[in-house]
């Protein structure tokens, strides 16, 4: 069983009681970092946001059924006070627990039901090559994205496109999509090129330093719009079964002459940093 399905099982088995991200990662057999990347890629949300959504959904069902005491419902689902429960409930559903109990109708609420992953989306990976990597300085435009909504990444590339070939100190025409500063449910994405130094970069540019550590290099040959499926296969299938662990460092996509930016077709490489053996 892959780590995301293990995490889903763990959450569904225990979310009524205290449960931490560390505990879920331990049950899943991977690091917190690995689990956050894998879970976010597969489900579009963070692990603990899913835990909170499941708790509040079950609490909503109790309230809609006419639970006599809101504080008891709050305590049953992990909230230490009426106020904390009300704040979280309003943020999740847009109304207070009292209003739902009075209305007794769940129709207008977006409930968080147990996730069932669609395995038909999984990509069969080509065996990766293990490469030493090279220290690189990448400069470009960066934005923050939620795992649930990465639709703005193509627009980020569109904004960066006119700079390609004109960035001060640019080395070659290969482009890099760098994923960094990943947390539970969000990450920064930098669309950029390799440069000699950070001197004289245009206003608004950000830099990322890629370390010369060992990487597993995967090849994505389908249209770029399906690259998420390849990432899912890496985090859920290859890494858990490889005997290797991902390093907590930026992973990145490489777009060289084999990729056609006009059509989105061609070859993209995905470089995943590995911890030393």
Short mmCIF file of C-alpha atoms in Angstrom, two decimals:
data_model
loop_
_atom_site.label_atom_id
_atom_site.label_comp_id
_atom_site.label_asym_id
_atom_site.label_seq_id
_atom_site.Cartn_x
_atom_site.Cartn_y
_atom_site.Cartn_z
CA UNK A 1 0.00 0.00 0.00
CA UNK A 2 1.40 3.42 -0.93
CA UNK A 3 1.92 6.10 1.74
CA UNK A 4 -1.09 8.20 0.75
CA UNK A 5 -3.49 5.28 1.10
CA UNK A 6 -1.82 4.39 4.41
CA UNK A 7 -2.31 7.99 5.55
CA UNK A 8 -5.97 7.94 4.51
CA UNK A 9 -6.49 4.71 6.43
CA UNK A 10 -4.76 6.19 9.48
CA UNK A 11 -6.89 9.34 9.39
CA UNK A 12 -10.16 7.46 8.90
CA UNK A 13 -9.25 5.13 11.76
CA UNK A 14 -8.24 7.82 14.25
CA UNK A 15 -9.49 11.29 13.39
CA UNK A 16 -11.98 11.33 16.27
CA UNK A 17 -9.02 11.37 18.70
CA UNK A 18 -5.83 13.42 18.91
CA UNK A 19 -3.64 12.72 15.89
CA UNK A 20 -0.58 14.57 14.63
CA UNK A 21 1.15 14.89 11.28
CA UNK A 22 4.16 13.10 12.76
CA UNK A 23 2.00 10.14 13.79
CA UNK A 24 0.34 9.90 10.37
CA UNK A 25 3.74 10.04 8.64
CA UNK A 26 5.07 7.33 10.97
CA UNK A 27 2.14 5.04 10.15
CA UNK A 28 2.65 5.80 6.46
CA UNK A 29 6.30 4.77 6.68
CA UNK A 30 7.73 7.99 5.25
CA UNK A 31 8.98 11.36 6.49
CA UNK A 32 6.70 14.32 7.15
CA UNK A 33 8.17 16.01 4.09
CA UNK A 34 7.53 13.00 1.85
CA UNK A 35 3.98 12.56 3.14
CA UNK A 36 3.09 16.23 2.68
CA UNK A 37 4.35 16.21 -0.91
CA UNK A 38 2.69 12.90 -1.77
CA UNK A 39 -0.64 13.66 -0.07
CA UNK A 40 -0.90 17.15 -1.53
CA UNK A 41 -0.08 15.93 -5.05
CA UNK A 42 -2.59 13.08 -4.86
CA UNK A 43 -5.51 14.82 -3.13
CA UNK A 44 -5.01 18.55 -3.67
CA UNK A 45 -5.13 19.34 0.04
CA UNK A 46 -2.97 19.13 3.13
CA UNK A 47 -3.06 16.19 5.52
CA UNK A 48 -4.19 18.17 8.56
CA UNK A 49 -6.75 20.17 6.59
CA UNK A 50 -8.28 16.84 5.60
CA UNK A 51 -8.27 15.72 9.25
CA UNK A 52 -10.00 18.93 10.29
CA UNK A 53 -12.53 18.68 7.47
CA UNK A 54 -13.43 15.10 8.40
CA UNK A 55 -13.89 16.02 12.08
CA UNK A 56 -16.08 19.02 11.31
CA UNK A 57 -18.14 17.04 8.80
CA UNK A 58 -19.00 14.40 11.38
CA UNK A 59 -19.72 17.14 13.92
CA UNK A 60 -22.06 18.78 11.40
CA UNK A 61 -23.98 15.52 11.04
CA UNK A 62 -24.47 15.38 14.83
CA UNK A 63 -25.67 18.97 14.92
CA UNK A 64 -28.05 18.51 11.99
CA UNK A 65 -29.49 15.50 13.82
CA UNK A 66 -30.31 17.78 16.76
CA UNK A 67 -27.45 17.26 19.21
CA UNK A 68 -28.61 18.90 22.46
CA UNK A 69 -25.23 20.27 23.60
CA UNK A 70 -22.82 22.00 21.22
CA UNK A 71 -19.93 21.90 23.70
CA UNK A 72 -20.23 18.11 23.95
CA UNK A 73 -20.02 17.86 20.16
CA UNK A 74 -16.98 20.17 20.19
CA UNK A 75 -15.23 18.03 22.80
CA UNK A 76 -16.11 14.80 20.98
CA UNK A 77 -14.37 16.07 17.85
CA UNK A 78 -11.19 17.44 19.38
CA UNK A 79 -12.02 21.07 20.24
CA UNK A 80 -11.36 22.30 23.76
CA UNK A 81 -13.92 25.09 23.84
CA UNK A 82 -17.19 26.25 22.30
CA UNK A 83 -15.40 29.30 20.90
CA UNK A 84 -12.64 27.37 19.13
CA UNK A 85 -15.16 24.94 17.67
CA UNK A 86 -17.44 27.74 16.46
CA UNK A 87 -14.52 29.57 14.81
CA UNK A 88 -13.32 26.45 12.97
CA UNK A 89 -16.87 25.45 12.02
CA UNK A 90 -17.68 28.87 10.55
CA UNK A 91 -14.40 28.87 8.61
CA UNK A 92 -15.17 25.42 7.17
CA UNK A 93 -18.87 25.80 6.37
CA UNK A 94 -19.74 29.51 6.48
CA UNK A 95 -22.24 29.28 9.34
CA UNK A 96 -22.19 28.66 13.09
CA UNK A 97 -22.91 25.35 14.81
CA UNK A 98 -25.98 26.96 16.43
CA UNK A 99 -27.34 27.98 13.02
CA UNK A 100 -26.92 24.47 11.63
CA UNK A 101 -28.53 22.83 14.65
CA UNK A 102 -31.49 25.17 14.29
CA UNK A 103 -31.76 24.58 10.55
CA UNK A 104 -31.08 20.80 10.67
CA UNK A 105 -30.23 20.67 6.98
CA UNK A 106 -26.89 19.62 5.48
CA UNK A 107 -27.83 20.30 1.86
CA UNK A 108 -26.03 23.64 1.57
CA UNK A 109 -22.80 22.41 3.20
CA UNK A 110 -19.75 21.13 1.33
CA UNK A 111 -18.95 18.11 3.47
CA UNK A 112 -15.54 16.44 3.50
CA UNK A 113 -16.18 12.77 2.80
CA UNK A 114 -13.57 9.97 2.91
CA UNK A 115 -11.23 10.22 -0.08
CA UNK A 116 -11.02 7.30 -2.47
CA UNK A 117 -8.06 7.64 -4.80
CA UNK A 118 -8.52 6.92 -8.50
CA UNK A 119 -5.70 4.50 -9.35
CA UNK A 120 -6.50 4.79 -13.07
CA UNK A 121 -4.63 8.12 -13.06
CA UNK A 122 -1.37 6.49 -11.98
CA UNK A 123 1.42 6.57 -14.53
CA UNK A 124 3.74 3.63 -15.15
CA UNK A 125 7.18 5.09 -14.62
CA UNK A 126 10.25 4.42 -16.65
CA UNK A 127 13.12 3.40 -14.31
CA UNK A 128 14.90 6.61 -13.29
CA UNK A 129 18.59 7.21 -13.67
CA UNK A 130 20.55 8.17 -10.57
CA UNK A 131 22.60 11.28 -11.23
CA UNK A 132 25.02 13.25 -9.02
CA UNK A 133 23.38 16.55 -9.79
CA UNK A 134 25.15 19.87 -10.15
CA UNK A 135 25.14 23.00 -8.04
CA UNK A 136 23.09 25.54 -9.97
CA UNK A 137 21.77 29.02 -9.36
CA UNK A 138 18.29 29.45 -10.87
CA UNK A 139 16.75 32.89 -11.33
CA UNK A 140 13.22 33.72 -12.38
CA UNK A 141 9.69 34.49 -11.27
CA UNK A 142 8.24 32.80 -8.21
CA UNK A 143 4.74 32.41 -6.76
CA UNK A 144 3.07 30.46 -3.96
CA UNK A 145 0.53 27.77 -4.85
CA UNK A 146 -1.86 25.53 -2.95
CA UNK A 147 -1.78 21.83 -3.76
CA UNK A 148 -5.50 22.16 -4.44
CA UNK A 149 -4.99 24.75 -7.17
CA UNK A 150 -1.87 24.86 -9.35
CA UNK A 151 -3.71 26.27 -12.36
CA UNK A 152 -1.67 29.49 -12.13
CA UNK A 153 1.65 27.81 -12.97
CA UNK A 154 1.17 28.06 -16.78
CA UNK A 155 0.45 31.80 -16.34
CA UNK A 156 3.67 32.15 -14.34
CA UNK A 157 5.57 30.59 -17.27
CA UNK A 158 3.74 32.93 -19.64
CA UNK A 159 4.96 35.90 -17.61
CA UNK A 160 8.51 34.54 -17.55
CA UNK A 161 8.64 33.61 -21.24
CA UNK A 162 9.72 37.02 -22.61
CA UNK A 163 12.75 37.00 -20.26
CA UNK A 164 14.18 33.72 -21.61
CA UNK A 165 17.44 34.47 -23.39
CA UNK A 166 17.63 37.96 -21.90
CA UNK A 167 18.30 37.31 -18.20
CA UNK A 168 21.65 38.84 -17.16
CA UNK A 169 24.27 36.10 -16.80
CA UNK A 170 21.99 33.41 -18.26
CA UNK A 171 23.69 30.04 -18.94
CA UNK A 172 22.11 28.20 -21.86
CA UNK A 173 18.46 28.01 -22.88
CA UNK A 174 17.30 25.18 -20.60
CA UNK A 175 14.48 26.23 -18.26
CA UNK A 176 13.80 24.99 -14.74
CA UNK A 177 10.57 24.71 -12.76
CA UNK A 178 11.70 24.55 -9.13
CA UNK A 179 9.41 23.42 -6.29
CA UNK A 180 10.65 24.72 -2.95
CA UNK A 181 9.55 25.78 0.55
CA UNK A 182 6.98 23.00 0.58
CA UNK A 183 4.71 22.88 3.62
CA UNK A 184 1.60 20.88 4.39
CA UNK A 185 -0.64 21.92 1.52
CA UNK A 186 1.35 24.58 -0.33
CA UNK A 187 4.68 25.25 -2.04
CA UNK A 188 6.62 27.91 -3.93
CA UNK A 189 7.20 27.41 -7.66
CA UNK A 190 10.00 29.22 -9.49
CA UNK A 191 9.99 29.43 -13.28
CA UNK A 192 13.53 30.28 -14.28
CA UNK A 193 16.86 29.69 -16.00
CA UNK A 194 20.38 29.01 -14.76
CA UNK A 195 22.53 32.11 -14.19
CA UNK A 196 26.16 32.77 -13.26
CA UNK A 197 25.29 35.04 -10.35
CA UNK A 198 22.44 36.94 -8.76
CA UNK A 199 23.87 40.29 -9.87
CA UNK A 200 21.82 42.71 -11.99
CA UNK A 201 18.68 40.58 -12.09
CA UNK A 202 15.43 42.33 -13.08
CA UNK A 203 13.13 43.63 -10.35
CA UNK A 204 10.82 40.95 -9.04
CA UNK A 205 13.18 38.07 -9.77
CA UNK A 206 13.90 35.40 -7.15
CA UNK A 207 16.77 32.92 -6.96
CA UNK A 208 16.94 29.27 -5.91
CA UNK A 209 20.12 27.35 -5.21
CA UNK A 210 20.17 23.71 -6.33
CA UNK A 211 22.69 21.54 -4.50
CA UNK A 212 25.05 19.03 -6.10
CA UNK A 213 23.42 16.11 -4.31
CA UNK A 214 22.38 12.76 -5.72
CA UNK A 215 19.08 12.83 -7.61
CA UNK A 216 16.67 10.34 -9.08
CA UNK A 217 15.85 11.64 -12.58
CA UNK A 218 12.48 10.66 -14.08
CA UNK A 219 11.30 11.18 -17.64
CA UNK A 220 7.81 12.53 -18.37
CA UNK A 221 6.93 11.99 -22.04
CA UNK A 222 3.21 12.86 -22.09
CA UNK A 223 1.68 16.32 -22.49
CA UNK A 224 2.80 18.68 -19.76
CA UNK A 225 -0.78 18.96 -18.44
CA UNK A 226 -0.49 15.38 -17.11
CA UNK A 227 2.79 15.86 -15.24
CA UNK A 228 0.91 15.64 -11.91
CA UNK A 229 0.29 11.95 -12.64
CA UNK A 230 4.03 11.34 -12.94
CA UNK A 231 4.66 13.14 -9.65
CA UNK A 232 1.98 10.97 -8.02
CA UNK A 233 3.70 7.81 -9.25
CA UNK A 234 7.06 9.04 -7.96
CA UNK A 235 5.85 9.93 -4.46
CA UNK A 236 3.37 7.07 -4.05
CA UNK A 237 5.06 4.20 -5.89
CA UNK A 238 8.74 4.60 -6.70
CA UNK A 239 10.09 6.26 -3.55
CA UNK A 240 8.34 4.00 -1.01
CA UNK A 241 9.58 0.91 -2.86
CA UNK A 242 13.05 2.13 -3.83
CA UNK A 243 14.85 1.87 -0.54
CA UNK A 244 15.75 5.57 -0.91
CA UNK A 245 14.41 8.64 0.87
CA UNK A 246 13.80 12.08 -0.58
CA UNK A 247 15.98 14.86 0.78
CA UNK A 248 14.21 17.94 2.11
CA UNK A 249 15.51 20.09 -0.72
CA UNK A 250 14.01 21.58 -3.90
CA UNK A 251 12.89 19.16 -6.58
CA UNK A 252 12.69 20.54 -10.08
CA UNK A 253 11.54 20.07 -13.64
CA UNK A 254 13.98 20.46 -16.54
CA UNK A 255 12.76 21.80 -19.90
CA UNK A 256 15.47 21.52 -22.54
CA UNK A 257 15.44 21.30 -26.34
CA UNK A 258 13.32 18.13 -26.19
CA UNK A 259 10.33 20.09 -24.87
CA UNK A 260 8.07 22.15 -27.13
CA UNK A 261 6.80 25.09 -25.09
CA UNK A 262 4.35 26.06 -27.85
CA UNK A 263 2.41 22.78 -27.80
CA UNK A 264 3.26 21.42 -24.32
CA UNK A 265 4.50 18.17 -25.89
CA UNK A 266 7.91 16.55 -25.61
CA UNK A 267 10.18 15.36 -22.84
CA UNK A 268 10.37 16.84 -19.34
CA UNK A 269 12.77 15.59 -16.68
CA UNK A 270 11.84 15.56 -12.99
CA UNK A 271 14.80 15.68 -10.58
CA UNK A 272 14.13 14.42 -7.04
CA UNK A 273 16.95 14.99 -4.48
CA UNK A 274 17.87 11.91 -2.44
CA UNK A 275 19.27 11.48 1.03
CA UNK A 276 22.72 9.84 1.11
CA UNK A 277 22.73 6.07 1.50
#
